């Protein structure tokens, strides 16, 4: 049977170390001779991504529904590329994905009420390529806050981060119920070196090639 590349997603709270570890993982895999591509959402280089970037930096205002759909559209515009890379045998390491989209949008509140229902948030991402594994970088919001750069963009307040954490827990439980082993917790509160080791132990067995089709997110319900 033909093998394909692995689709590996890194998710987690702001400042949990996703981008640091995604870059290290990519370099390590490339060094081991694995064909690998690093992707990141939001991908701020496309025209949709530039609108998201302007919104995140607060240089434009957008309705919450609109920005949620833009994040999803940003993934859909790159979905074919992900599938093509996987089919060509390339491992895709992806820094944030649909789970960020749902966790953040479903956690927005105005005058103590949720702005966007969870099911509404999940709907536009149904059918996207499903990761073979999502590494959830688990860290206490207070520990993430102690790291550099916190607080410069929207959403980075600690109460929001607490709700985001709960939404991630729900997403993880749903993913595990559907496909056990597809959502794995990583202790992101450790040193960079120890997180790197934990990630490597989880990921390296997958990068020898995966048999079978790429799944689709949330189509079976
Ligand atoms: N968002 C959304 O709402 N909907 C969507 O669909 C998507 C995203 C895809 C911007 O994302 C926002 O978009 C985000 C969610 C929302 N929310 N906010 N605000 P982004 O991915 O562009 O955000 P970012 O600027 O890359 O930050 P980040 O992802 O939150 O950080 P990180 O990648 O997890 O952490 P890092 O950059 O690797 O590390 C942060 C700092 O900690 C840095 O100084 C590191 O040197 C340090 N660090 C890293 N690891 C460690 C360890 N182990 N120990 C100590 N210090 C460490
Ligand atoms: Mg990052």
PDB file of C-alpha atoms and ligand atoms in Angstrom:
ATOM      1  CA  UNK A   1       0.000   0.000   0.000  1.00  0.00           C
ATOM      2  CA  UNK A   2       1.160   3.548  -0.752  1.00  0.00           C
ATOM      3  CA  UNK A   3       2.133   5.637   2.210  1.00  0.00           C
ATOM      4  CA  UNK A   4       1.581   9.357   2.626  1.00  0.00           C
ATOM      5  CA  UNK A   5       2.954  12.102   4.840  1.00  0.00           C
ATOM      6  CA  UNK A   6       1.700  12.626   8.382  1.00  0.00           C
ATOM      7  CA  UNK A   7      -0.468  15.608   9.291  1.00  0.00           C
ATOM      8  CA  UNK A   8       0.655  16.871  12.697  1.00  0.00           C
ATOM      9  CA  UNK A   9      -1.079  19.803  14.383  1.00  0.00           C
ATOM     10  CA  UNK A  10       0.128  21.712  17.447  1.00  0.00           C
ATOM     11  CA  UNK A  11      -2.551  23.461  19.487  1.00  0.00           C
ATOM     12  CA  UNK A  12      -2.714  25.187  22.846  1.00  0.00           C
ATOM     13  CA  UNK A  13      -3.095  28.424  24.736  1.00  0.00           C
ATOM     14  CA  UNK A  14      -1.297  31.589  23.732  1.00  0.00           C
ATOM     15  CA  UNK A  15       2.408  31.481  24.652  1.00  0.00           C
ATOM     16  CA  UNK A  16       2.350  27.744  25.312  1.00  0.00           C
ATOM     17  CA  UNK A  17       5.368  27.406  22.999  1.00  0.00           C
ATOM     18  CA  UNK A  18       3.672  26.127  19.831  1.00  0.00           C
ATOM     19  CA  UNK A  19       5.676  28.180  17.326  1.00  0.00           C
ATOM     20  CA  UNK A  20       8.965  27.465  19.130  1.00  0.00           C
ATOM     21  CA  UNK A  21       8.375  23.706  19.056  1.00  0.00           C
ATOM     22  CA  UNK A  22       6.912  23.650  15.529  1.00  0.00           C
ATOM     23  CA  UNK A  23      10.120  25.251  14.221  1.00  0.00           C
ATOM     24  CA  UNK A  24      12.370  22.870  16.210  1.00  0.00           C
ATOM     25  CA  UNK A  25      10.361  19.857  15.042  1.00  0.00           C
ATOM     26  CA  UNK A  26      10.569  20.925  11.418  1.00  0.00           C
ATOM     27  CA  UNK A  27      14.344  21.343  11.615  1.00  0.00           C
ATOM     28  CA  UNK A  28      14.817  18.024  13.387  1.00  0.00           C
ATOM     29  CA  UNK A  29      12.674  16.148  10.864  1.00  0.00           C
ATOM     30  CA  UNK A  30      14.460  17.782   7.933  1.00  0.00           C
ATOM     31  CA  UNK A  31      17.790  16.857   9.534  1.00  0.00           C
ATOM     32  CA  UNK A  32      16.648  13.222   9.706  1.00  0.00           C
ATOM     33  CA  UNK A  33      15.874  13.320   5.981  1.00  0.00           C
ATOM     34  CA  UNK A  34      12.081  13.503   6.342  1.00  0.00           C
ATOM     35  CA  UNK A  35      10.348  15.679   3.727  1.00  0.00           C
ATOM     36  CA  UNK A  36       8.553  18.242   5.863  1.00  0.00           C
ATOM     37  CA  UNK A  37       6.649  21.490   5.505  1.00  0.00           C
ATOM     38  CA  UNK A  38       5.712  23.891   8.294  1.00  0.00           C
ATOM     39  CA  UNK A  39       2.347  25.651   8.042  1.00  0.00           C
ATOM     40  CA  UNK A  40       0.715  28.121  10.407  1.00  0.00           C
ATOM     41  CA  UNK A  41      -2.790  29.435  10.931  1.00  0.00           C
ATOM     42  CA  UNK A  42      -3.775  32.146  10.605  1.00  0.00           C
ATOM     43  CA  UNK A  43      -1.611  32.287   7.474  1.00  0.00           C
ATOM     44  CA  UNK A  44      -1.244  36.061   7.375  1.00  0.00           C
ATOM     45  CA  UNK A  45       0.328  36.075   3.871  1.00  0.00           C
ATOM     46  CA  UNK A  46      -2.883  35.572   1.860  1.00  0.00           C
ATOM     47  CA  UNK A  47      -5.387  38.374   1.255  1.00  0.00           C
ATOM     48  CA  UNK A  48      -7.815  36.733   3.702  1.00  0.00           C
ATOM     49  CA  UNK A  49      -4.918  36.365   6.162  1.00  0.00           C
ATOM     50  CA  UNK A  50      -4.093  40.057   5.838  1.00  0.00           C
ATOM     51  CA  UNK A  51      -7.632  40.965   6.922  1.00  0.00           C
ATOM     52  CA  UNK A  52      -7.255  38.663   9.936  1.00  0.00           C
ATOM     53  CA  UNK A  53      -3.897  40.240  10.745  1.00  0.00           C
ATOM     54  CA  UNK A  54      -5.370  43.753  10.634  1.00  0.00           C
ATOM     55  CA  UNK A  55      -8.190  42.606  12.930  1.00  0.00           C
ATOM     56  CA  UNK A  56      -5.802  40.942  15.420  1.00  0.00           C
ATOM     57  CA  UNK A  57      -3.700  44.089  15.586  1.00  0.00           C
ATOM     58  CA  UNK A  58      -6.917  46.091  16.136  1.00  0.00           C
ATOM     59  CA  UNK A  59      -6.352  48.222  13.035  1.00  0.00           C
ATOM     60  CA  UNK A  60      -9.806  47.208  11.714  1.00  0.00           C
ATOM     61  CA  UNK A  61     -13.035  46.140  13.431  1.00  0.00           C
ATOM     62  CA  UNK A  62     -14.992  43.143  12.133  1.00  0.00           C
ATOM     63  CA  UNK A  63     -18.189  41.471  13.282  1.00  0.00           C
ATOM     64  CA  UNK A  64     -17.382  38.334  15.326  1.00  0.00           C
ATOM     65  CA  UNK A  65     -19.230  36.109  12.831  1.00  0.00           C
ATOM     66  CA  UNK A  66     -17.262  37.585   9.947  1.00  0.00           C
ATOM     67  CA  UNK A  67     -13.848  37.094  11.527  1.00  0.00           C
ATOM     68  CA  UNK A  68     -14.708  33.529  12.501  1.00  0.00           C
ATOM     69  CA  UNK A  69     -15.621  32.726   8.902  1.00  0.00           C
ATOM     70  CA  UNK A  70     -12.432  34.412   7.672  1.00  0.00           C
ATOM     71  CA  UNK A  71     -10.295  32.157   9.902  1.00  0.00           C
ATOM     72  CA  UNK A  72     -12.113  29.138   8.485  1.00  0.00           C
ATOM     73  CA  UNK A  73     -11.819  30.425   4.905  1.00  0.00           C
ATOM     74  CA  UNK A  74      -8.085  30.879   5.513  1.00  0.00           C
ATOM     75  CA  UNK A  75      -7.862  27.136   6.275  1.00  0.00           C
ATOM     76  CA  UNK A  76     -10.058  26.153   3.331  1.00  0.00           C
ATOM     77  CA  UNK A  77      -7.934  28.181   0.902  1.00  0.00           C
ATOM     78  CA  UNK A  78      -4.925  26.063   1.974  1.00  0.00           C
ATOM     79  CA  UNK A  79      -6.688  22.697   2.378  1.00  0.00           C
ATOM     80  CA  UNK A  80      -5.825  21.473  -1.126  1.00  0.00           C
ATOM     81  CA  UNK A  81      -2.194  22.358  -0.547  1.00  0.00           C
ATOM     82  CA  UNK A  82      -2.182  20.317   2.679  1.00  0.00           C
ATOM     83  CA  UNK A  83      -3.707  17.326   0.867  1.00  0.00           C
ATOM     84  CA  UNK A  84      -1.265  17.622  -2.045  1.00  0.00           C
ATOM     85  CA  UNK A  85       1.715  17.756   0.305  1.00  0.00           C
ATOM     86  CA  UNK A  86       0.525  14.717   2.275  1.00  0.00           C
ATOM     87  CA  UNK A  87      -0.122  12.776  -0.932  1.00  0.00           C
ATOM     88  CA  UNK A  88       3.412  13.563  -2.141  1.00  0.00           C
ATOM     89  CA  UNK A  89       4.818  11.995   1.029  1.00  0.00           C
ATOM     90  CA  UNK A  90       5.568  15.270   2.830  1.00  0.00           C
ATOM     91  CA  UNK A  91       4.906  15.490   6.550  1.00  0.00           C
ATOM     92  CA  UNK A  92       2.955  18.657   7.403  1.00  0.00           C
ATOM     93  CA  UNK A  93       3.581  20.281  10.786  1.00  0.00           C
ATOM     94  CA  UNK A  94       0.854  22.834  11.421  1.00  0.00           C
ATOM     95  CA  UNK A  95       1.008  25.546  14.098  1.00  0.00           C
ATOM     96  CA  UNK A  96      -2.684  26.031  15.145  1.00  0.00           C
ATOM     97  CA  UNK A  97      -5.641  24.754  13.090  1.00  0.00           C
ATOM     98  CA  UNK A  98      -9.429  24.477  13.281  1.00  0.00           C
ATOM     99  CA  UNK A  99      -9.347  23.813  17.032  1.00  0.00           C
ATOM    100  CA  UNK A 100      -8.011  27.332  17.648  1.00  0.00           C
ATOM    101  CA  UNK A 101     -10.803  28.680  15.485  1.00  0.00           C
ATOM    102  CA  UNK A 102     -13.511  27.041  17.565  1.00  0.00           C
ATOM    103  CA  UNK A 103     -11.889  27.467  20.975  1.00  0.00           C
ATOM    104  CA  UNK A 104     -11.302  31.204  20.570  1.00  0.00           C
ATOM    105  CA  UNK A 105     -14.545  32.174  18.828  1.00  0.00           C
ATOM    106  CA  UNK A 106     -16.746  30.106  21.152  1.00  0.00           C
ATOM    107  CA  UNK A 107     -15.029  31.755  24.140  1.00  0.00           C
ATOM    108  CA  UNK A 108     -15.873  35.345  23.210  1.00  0.00           C
ATOM    109  CA  UNK A 109     -18.340  37.005  25.544  1.00  0.00           C
ATOM    110  CA  UNK A 110     -20.226  40.306  25.518  1.00  0.00           C
ATOM    111  CA  UNK A 111     -22.053  41.458  28.640  1.00  0.00           C
ATOM    112  CA  UNK A 112     -21.518  37.987  30.193  1.00  0.00           C
ATOM    113  CA  UNK A 113     -23.102  36.110  27.250  1.00  0.00           C
ATOM    114  CA  UNK A 114     -21.398  33.908  24.685  1.00  0.00           C
ATOM    115  CA  UNK A 115     -21.403  35.641  21.300  1.00  0.00           C
ATOM    116  CA  UNK A 116     -21.095  32.557  19.071  1.00  0.00           C
ATOM    117  CA  UNK A 117     -22.481  29.081  19.939  1.00  0.00           C
ATOM    118  CA  UNK A 118     -19.982  26.189  19.908  1.00  0.00           C
ATOM    119  CA  UNK A 119     -21.865  24.214  17.214  1.00  0.00           C
ATOM    120  CA  UNK A 120     -22.060  27.282  14.974  1.00  0.00           C
ATOM    121  CA  UNK A 121     -18.301  27.784  15.389  1.00  0.00           C
ATOM    122  CA  UNK A 122     -17.495  24.184  14.458  1.00  0.00           C
ATOM    123  CA  UNK A 123     -19.721  23.992  11.353  1.00  0.00           C
ATOM    124  CA  UNK A 124     -17.593  25.857   8.761  1.00  0.00           C
ATOM    125  CA  UNK A 125     -14.518  23.689   9.473  1.00  0.00           C
ATOM    126  CA  UNK A 126     -16.382  20.370   8.989  1.00  0.00           C
ATOM    127  CA  UNK A 127     -14.805  18.508   6.078  1.00  0.00           C
ATOM    128  CA  UNK A 128     -11.297  19.987   6.398  1.00  0.00           C
ATOM    129  CA  UNK A 129      -8.384  17.506   6.316  1.00  0.00           C
ATOM    130  CA  UNK A 130      -8.206  15.849   9.751  1.00  0.00           C
ATOM    131  CA  UNK A 131      -4.838  15.774  11.532  1.00  0.00           C
ATOM    132  CA  UNK A 132      -3.353  12.339  12.217  1.00  0.00           C
ATOM    133  CA  UNK A 133      -2.451  13.692  15.604  1.00  0.00           C
ATOM    134  CA  UNK A 134      -3.040  16.939  17.454  1.00  0.00           C
ATOM    135  CA  UNK A 135      -0.508  17.717  20.176  1.00  0.00           C
ATOM    136  CA  UNK A 136      -2.281  19.809  22.774  1.00  0.00           C
ATOM    137  CA  UNK A 137       0.221  22.019  24.601  1.00  0.00           C
ATOM    138  CA  UNK A 138      -1.128  22.113  28.111  1.00  0.00           C
ATOM    139  CA  UNK A 139      -0.052  24.986  30.351  1.00  0.00           C
ATOM    140  CA  UNK A 140      -1.726  26.968  33.121  1.00  0.00           C
ATOM    141  CA  UNK A 141      -2.839  30.409  31.857  1.00  0.00           C
ATOM    142  CA  UNK A 142      -0.793  32.045  34.646  1.00  0.00           C
ATOM    143  CA  UNK A 143       2.390  30.218  33.532  1.00  0.00           C
ATOM    144  CA  UNK A 144       1.783  31.208  29.904  1.00  0.00           C
ATOM    145  CA  UNK A 145       1.297  34.792  31.005  1.00  0.00           C
ATOM    146  CA  UNK A 146       4.718  34.837  32.667  1.00  0.00           C
ATOM    147  CA  UNK A 147       6.333  34.306  29.235  1.00  0.00           C
ATOM    148  CA  UNK A 148       7.346  37.165  26.927  1.00  0.00           C
ATOM    149  CA  UNK A 149       5.059  39.098  24.620  1.00  0.00           C
ATOM    150  CA  UNK A 150       1.737  38.316  26.309  1.00  0.00           C
ATOM    151  CA  UNK A 151      -0.993  40.894  25.973  1.00  0.00           C
ATOM    152  CA  UNK A 152      -0.177  42.574  22.683  1.00  0.00           C
ATOM    153  CA  UNK A 153      -3.065  41.175  20.634  1.00  0.00           C
ATOM    154  CA  UNK A 154      -6.757  40.543  21.147  1.00  0.00           C
ATOM    155  CA  UNK A 155      -7.888  37.564  23.265  1.00  0.00           C
ATOM    156  CA  UNK A 156      -4.822  37.506  25.480  1.00  0.00           C
ATOM    157  CA  UNK A 157      -6.613  38.309  28.743  1.00  0.00           C
ATOM    158  CA  UNK A 158      -6.484  35.602  31.376  1.00  0.00           C
ATOM    159  CA  UNK A 159     -10.274  35.165  31.794  1.00  0.00           C
ATOM    160  CA  UNK A 160     -10.551  34.584  28.058  1.00  0.00           C
ATOM    161  CA  UNK A 161      -7.679  32.077  28.224  1.00  0.00           C
ATOM    162  CA  UNK A 162      -9.562  30.123  30.920  1.00  0.00           C
ATOM    163  CA  UNK A 163     -12.624  29.773  28.670  1.00  0.00           C
ATOM    164  CA  UNK A 164     -10.394  28.833  25.733  1.00  0.00           C
ATOM    165  CA  UNK A 165      -8.875  26.081  27.895  1.00  0.00           C
ATOM    166  CA  UNK A 166     -12.359  24.676  28.602  1.00  0.00           C
ATOM    167  CA  UNK A 167     -13.275  24.730  24.910  1.00  0.00           C
ATOM    168  CA  UNK A 168     -10.051  22.871  24.087  1.00  0.00           C
ATOM    169  CA  UNK A 169     -10.959  20.243  26.699  1.00  0.00           C
ATOM    170  CA  UNK A 170     -14.308  19.690  24.974  1.00  0.00           C
ATOM    171  CA  UNK A 171     -12.696  19.491  21.534  1.00  0.00           C
ATOM    172  CA  UNK A 172     -10.081  17.040  22.785  1.00  0.00           C
ATOM    173  CA  UNK A 173     -12.705  14.793  24.358  1.00  0.00           C
ATOM    174  CA  UNK A 174     -14.722  14.797  21.115  1.00  0.00           C
ATOM    175  CA  UNK A 175     -11.657  13.996  18.997  1.00  0.00           C
ATOM    176  CA  UNK A 176     -10.627  11.170  21.318  1.00  0.00           C
ATOM    177  CA  UNK A 177     -14.144   9.716  21.282  1.00  0.00           C
ATOM    178  CA  UNK A 178     -14.101   9.676  17.471  1.00  0.00           C
ATOM    179  CA  UNK A 179     -10.521   8.471  16.982  1.00  0.00           C
ATOM    180  CA  UNK A 180      -8.555   7.435  20.081  1.00  0.00           C
ATOM    181  CA  UNK A 181      -4.959   8.635  20.002  1.00  0.00           C
ATOM    182  CA  UNK A 182      -5.704  11.594  17.745  1.00  0.00           C
ATOM    183  CA  UNK A 183      -5.494  14.160  20.585  1.00  0.00           C
ATOM    184  CA  UNK A 184      -2.442  13.935  22.820  1.00  0.00           C
ATOM    185  CA  UNK A 185      -1.574  16.160  25.781  1.00  0.00           C
ATOM    186  CA  UNK A 186       1.951  17.546  26.023  1.00  0.00           C
ATOM    187  CA  UNK A 187       3.148  19.155  29.266  1.00  0.00           C
ATOM    188  CA  UNK A 188       4.071  22.570  27.850  1.00  0.00           C
ATOM    189  CA  UNK A 189       5.109  23.967  31.235  1.00  0.00           C
ATOM    190  CA  UNK A 190       8.483  22.169  31.089  1.00  0.00           C
ATOM    191  CA  UNK A 191      11.762  23.543  29.726  1.00  0.00           C
ATOM    192  CA  UNK A 192      12.016  23.980  25.953  1.00  0.00           C
ATOM    193  CA  UNK A 193      14.382  20.976  25.789  1.00  0.00           C
ATOM    194  CA  UNK A 194      12.031  18.674  27.700  1.00  0.00           C
ATOM    195  CA  UNK A 195       9.021  19.680  25.589  1.00  0.00           C
ATOM    196  CA  UNK A 196      11.125  19.036  22.466  1.00  0.00           C
ATOM    197  CA  UNK A 197      11.922  15.541  23.707  1.00  0.00           C
ATOM    198  CA  UNK A 198       8.283  14.753  24.537  1.00  0.00           C
ATOM    199  CA  UNK A 199       7.171  15.987  21.109  1.00  0.00           C
ATOM    200  CA  UNK A 200       9.864  14.013  19.318  1.00  0.00           C
ATOM    201  CA  UNK A 201       8.953  10.776  21.080  1.00  0.00           C
ATOM    202  CA  UNK A 202       5.333  11.233  20.020  1.00  0.00           C
ATOM    203  CA  UNK A 203       5.937  12.364  16.469  1.00  0.00           C
ATOM    204  CA  UNK A 204       8.922  10.421  15.134  1.00  0.00           C
ATOM    205  CA  UNK A 205       7.068   7.080  14.752  1.00  0.00           C
ATOM    206  CA  UNK A 206       4.495   8.818  12.510  1.00  0.00           C
ATOM    207  CA  UNK A 207       6.983  10.248  10.069  1.00  0.00           C
ATOM    208  CA  UNK A 208       7.955   6.923   8.527  1.00  0.00           C
ATOM    209  CA  UNK A 209       4.808   7.280   6.385  1.00  0.00           C
ATOM    210  CA  UNK A 210       1.129   6.694   7.085  1.00  0.00           C
ATOM    211  CA  UNK A 211      -1.135   4.203   5.355  1.00  0.00           C
ATOM    212  CA  UNK A 212      -4.686   5.122   4.422  1.00  0.00           C
ATOM    213  CA  UNK A 213      -6.597   8.210   3.396  1.00  0.00           C
ATOM    214  CA  UNK A 214      -6.462  11.530   5.195  1.00  0.00           C
ATOM    215  CA  UNK A 215      -9.589  11.816   7.351  1.00  0.00           C
ATOM    216  CA  UNK A 216     -12.090  14.680   7.355  1.00  0.00           C
ATOM    217  CA  UNK A 217     -13.041  16.701  10.406  1.00  0.00           C
ATOM    218  CA  UNK A 218     -16.574  16.331  11.798  1.00  0.00           C
ATOM    219  CA  UNK A 219     -18.372  14.830   8.810  1.00  0.00           C
ATOM    220  CA  UNK A 220     -19.783  11.770  10.527  1.00  0.00           C
ATOM    221  CA  UNK A 221     -22.359  13.562  12.711  1.00  0.00           C
TER     222      UNK A 221
HETATM  223  N1  LIG B   1      -6.983  32.424  16.308  1.00  0.00           N
HETATM  224  C1  LIG B   1      -8.382  32.421  16.247  1.00  0.00           C
HETATM  225  O1  LIG B   1      -9.034  33.156  16.976  1.00  0.00           O
HETATM  226  N2  LIG B   1      -9.001  31.616  15.350  1.00  0.00           N
HETATM  227  C2  LIG B   1      -8.305  30.799  14.512  1.00  0.00           C
HETATM  228  O2  LIG B   1      -8.918  30.075  13.702  1.00  0.00           O
HETATM  229  C3  LIG B   1      -6.865  30.784  14.607  1.00  0.00           C
HETATM  230  C4  LIG B   1      -6.249  31.616  15.518  1.00  0.00           C
HETATM  231  C5  LIG B   1      -6.065  29.875  13.709  1.00  0.00           C
HETATM  232  C6  LIG B   1      -3.022  34.756  16.889  1.00  0.00           C
HETATM  233  O3  LIG B   1      -2.475  33.486  16.704  1.00  0.00           O
HETATM  234  C7  LIG B   1      -4.404  34.640  17.459  1.00  0.00           C
HETATM  235  O4  LIG B   1      -5.298  34.052  16.520  1.00  0.00           O
HETATM  236  C8  LIG B   1      -4.491  33.724  18.663  1.00  0.00           C
HETATM  237  C9  LIG B   1      -5.612  32.733  18.348  1.00  0.00           C
HETATM  238  C10 LIG B   1      -6.319  33.361  17.223  1.00  0.00           C
HETATM  239  N3  LIG B   1      -4.880  34.397  19.835  1.00  0.00           N
HETATM  240  N4  LIG B   1      -4.533  35.387  20.334  1.00  0.00           N
HETATM  241  N5  LIG B   1      -4.316  36.351  20.822  1.00  0.00           N
HETATM  242  P1  LIG B   1      -0.935  33.272  16.499  1.00  0.00           P
HETATM  243  O5  LIG B   1      -0.725  31.811  16.315  1.00  0.00           O
HETATM  244  O6  LIG B   1      -0.457  34.189  15.412  1.00  0.00           O
HETATM  245  O7  LIG B   1      -0.303  33.741  17.889  1.00  0.00           O
HETATM  246  P2  LIG B   1       1.245  33.913  18.190  1.00  0.00           P
HETATM  247  O8  LIG B   1       1.561  35.356  18.140  1.00  0.00           O
HETATM  248  O9  LIG B   1       2.080  32.954  17.401  1.00  0.00           O
HETATM  249  O10 LIG B   1       1.389  33.493  19.687  1.00  0.00           O
HETATM  250  P3  LIG B   1       1.088  32.134  20.279  1.00  0.00           P
HETATM  251  O11 LIG B   1       0.772  31.165  19.217  1.00  0.00           O
HETATM  252  O12 LIG B   1       0.046  32.354  21.260  1.00  0.00           O
HETATM  253  O13 LIG B   1       2.421  31.699  21.040  1.00  0.00           O
HETATM  254  P4  LIG B   1       3.097  30.248  20.948  1.00  0.00           P
HETATM  255  O14 LIG B   1       3.443  30.016  19.520  1.00  0.00           O
HETATM  256  O15 LIG B   1       2.300  29.233  21.631  1.00  0.00           O
HETATM  257  O16 LIG B   1       4.432  30.440  21.799  1.00  0.00           O
HETATM  258  P5  LIG B   1       5.925  30.818  21.288  1.00  0.00           P
HETATM  259  O17 LIG B   1       5.872  32.002  20.360  1.00  0.00           O
HETATM  260  O18 LIG B   1       6.613  29.606  20.827  1.00  0.00           O
HETATM  261  O19 LIG B   1       6.567  31.209  22.685  1.00  0.00           O
HETATM  262  C11 LIG B   1       6.102  32.338  23.420  1.00  0.00           C
HETATM  263  C12 LIG B   1       7.221  32.849  24.350  1.00  0.00           C
HETATM  264  O20 LIG B   1       7.533  31.841  25.313  1.00  0.00           O
HETATM  265  C13 LIG B   1       8.535  33.151  23.630  1.00  0.00           C
HETATM  266  O21 LIG B   1       9.155  34.227  24.282  1.00  0.00           O
HETATM  267  C14 LIG B   1       9.326  31.862  23.799  1.00  0.00           C
HETATM  268  O22 LIG B   1      10.704  32.070  23.748  1.00  0.00           O
HETATM  269  C15 LIG B   1       8.886  31.421  25.186  1.00  0.00           C
HETATM  270  N6  LIG B   1       8.875  29.956  25.385  1.00  0.00           N
HETATM  271  C16 LIG B   1       8.516  28.995  24.490  1.00  0.00           C
HETATM  272  N7  LIG B   1       8.597  27.767  25.048  1.00  0.00           N
HETATM  273  C17 LIG B   1       9.006  27.947  26.316  1.00  0.00           C
HETATM  274  C18 LIG B   1       9.281  27.053  27.420  1.00  0.00           C
HETATM  275  N8  LIG B   1       9.127  25.723  27.295  1.00  0.00           N
HETATM  276  N9  LIG B   1       9.662  27.583  28.593  1.00  0.00           N
HETATM  277  C19 LIG B   1       9.806  28.936  28.728  1.00  0.00           C
HETATM  278  N10 LIG B   1       9.575  29.840  27.735  1.00  0.00           N
HETATM  279  C20 LIG B   1       9.180  29.349  26.554  1.00  0.00           C
HETATM  280 MG1  LIG B   2       2.683  30.960  17.856  1.00  0.00          MG
END
